[in-house]
């Protein structure tokens, strides 16, 4: 029998061609004000026998699968021994397995020792997707991320020390019109302090289910950025980013008005020139009707 997923099921765009196994249901944190992904689910770890049965089904249907994404919202929350049992089972059932990845929260990374993270790396969990959202502590507080710039830098540093690759996402527009400069300055400071392997920018696009929760946690009079404001944020971010190690940069998520791709710091000026052209009206923006999360 094929895997029966507990819906809704989310995975990063780059995992679209890989096998997905739900090690957990929901998100153990589930309080970020902008995030609607798991509002309908109560967090729980799935028993190992259920996860193994899904891996058996996946291996039967797709024996040559070589990459696996562990869903749902933060499989890294699981105790390390439990995760290693899943990773060992994956390796036993999928002979071509080369990489396992999962979403992680900053707390997940900070609660595990570097030795535990390195042990996960050794058993092929080599990539984590981390929503940093912003590097500005005041913005992080208003979106109830449960993290500060310092705790995000610590999480990124621990992953790096353990040999894990991190794909980090930033959400343009989270500071609104009043706090966009703080949002971008703090984000650049964080990335320059502790660069992830990959950095992507998304554009704030709230689902109706979380609109009130997001607004209620903001300062009164919060105003959303329009595309012109988002492009000003993108250009400022690129101008401030100067990571001490190479970062693969993308803004190709479906929410973005202007897709970008390059390597930092090498392509920074070329990327800035594309954004400047878009701000001047010389570069078309992605039409609203084809944007989406
Ligand atoms: S953004 Fe990530 S940590 Fe926050 S509620 Fe959503 S899934 Fe959980």
PDB file of N, CA and C in Angstrom, residues 13 38 44 117 131 139 150 184-185 189 199 202 264 272 291:
ATOM      1  N   UNK A  13      10.354  23.743  -1.684  1.00  0.00           N
ATOM      2  CA  UNK A  13      10.269  23.541  -3.139  1.00  0.00           C
ATOM      3  C   UNK A  13      11.367  22.620  -3.667  1.00  0.00           C
ATOM      4  N   UNK A  38       0.587  24.645  10.046  1.00  0.00           N
ATOM      5  CA  UNK A  38       0.158  23.531  10.909  1.00  0.00           C
ATOM      6  C   UNK A  38      -0.897  23.945  11.927  1.00  0.00           C
ATOM      7  N   UNK A  44       2.612  15.909  17.300  1.00  0.00           N
ATOM      8  CA  UNK A  44       2.919  14.622  17.933  1.00  0.00           C
ATOM      9  C   UNK A  44       4.042  13.938  17.157  1.00  0.00           C
ATOM     10  N   UNK A 117      24.255  16.553  16.831  1.00  0.00           N
ATOM     11  CA  UNK A 117      24.031  17.016  15.456  1.00  0.00           C
ATOM     12  C   UNK A 117      25.014  16.333  14.504  1.00  0.00           C
ATOM     13  N   UNK A 131      13.806  28.487   9.186  1.00  0.00           N
ATOM     14  CA  UNK A 131      13.190  29.797   8.953  1.00  0.00           C
ATOM     15  C   UNK A 131      13.785  30.793   9.933  1.00  0.00           C
ATOM     16  N   UNK A 139      11.724  42.601  15.591  1.00  0.00           N
ATOM     17  CA  UNK A 139      10.797  42.020  14.608  1.00  0.00           C
ATOM     18  C   UNK A 139      10.492  40.571  14.988  1.00  0.00           C
ATOM     19  N   UNK A 150      20.662  36.570  18.572  1.00  0.00           N
ATOM     20  CA  UNK A 150      21.709  35.751  19.200  1.00  0.00           C
ATOM     21  C   UNK A 150      21.374  34.264  19.141  1.00  0.00           C
ATOM     22  N   UNK A 184      15.763  44.743   7.895  1.00  0.00           N
ATOM     23  CA  UNK A 184      16.811  44.416   6.926  1.00  0.00           C
ATOM     24  C   UNK A 184      18.204  44.554   7.544  1.00  0.00           C
ATOM     25  N   UNK A 185      18.411  45.594   8.339  1.00  0.00           N
ATOM     26  CA  UNK A 185      19.737  45.764   8.958  1.00  0.00           C
ATOM     27  C   UNK A 185      20.051  44.580   9.883  1.00  0.00           C
ATOM     28  N   UNK A 189      22.950  41.735   9.397  1.00  0.00           N
ATOM     29  CA  UNK A 189      23.914  41.542  10.500  1.00  0.00           C
ATOM     30  C   UNK A 189      24.011  40.060  10.873  1.00  0.00           C
ATOM     31  N   UNK A 199      20.625  30.844   1.253  1.00  0.00           N
ATOM     32  CA  UNK A 199      19.755  31.889   1.809  1.00  0.00           C
ATOM     33  C   UNK A 199      18.684  32.211   0.770  1.00  0.00           C
ATOM     34  N   UNK A 202      11.701  35.242   0.880  1.00  0.00           N
ATOM     35  CA  UNK A 202      10.292  35.086   0.527  1.00  0.00           C
ATOM     36  C   UNK A 202       9.636  36.440   0.728  1.00  0.00           C
ATOM     37  N   UNK A 264      26.713  34.765  -3.150  1.00  0.00           N
ATOM     38  CA  UNK A 264      27.204  35.935  -2.411  1.00  0.00           C
ATOM     39  C   UNK A 264      28.549  35.598  -1.764  1.00  0.00           C
ATOM     40  N   UNK A 272      22.038  43.271  -7.242  1.00  0.00           N
ATOM     41  CA  UNK A 272      21.529  44.611  -6.896  1.00  0.00           C
ATOM     42  C   UNK A 272      21.103  45.367  -8.153  1.00  0.00           C
ATOM     43  N   UNK A 291       1.640  34.335  -8.354  1.00  0.00           N
ATOM     44  CA  UNK A 291       2.388  34.181  -7.103  1.00  0.00           C
ATOM     45  C   UNK A 291       1.567  33.331  -6.140  1.00  0.00           C
TER      46      UNK A 291
END
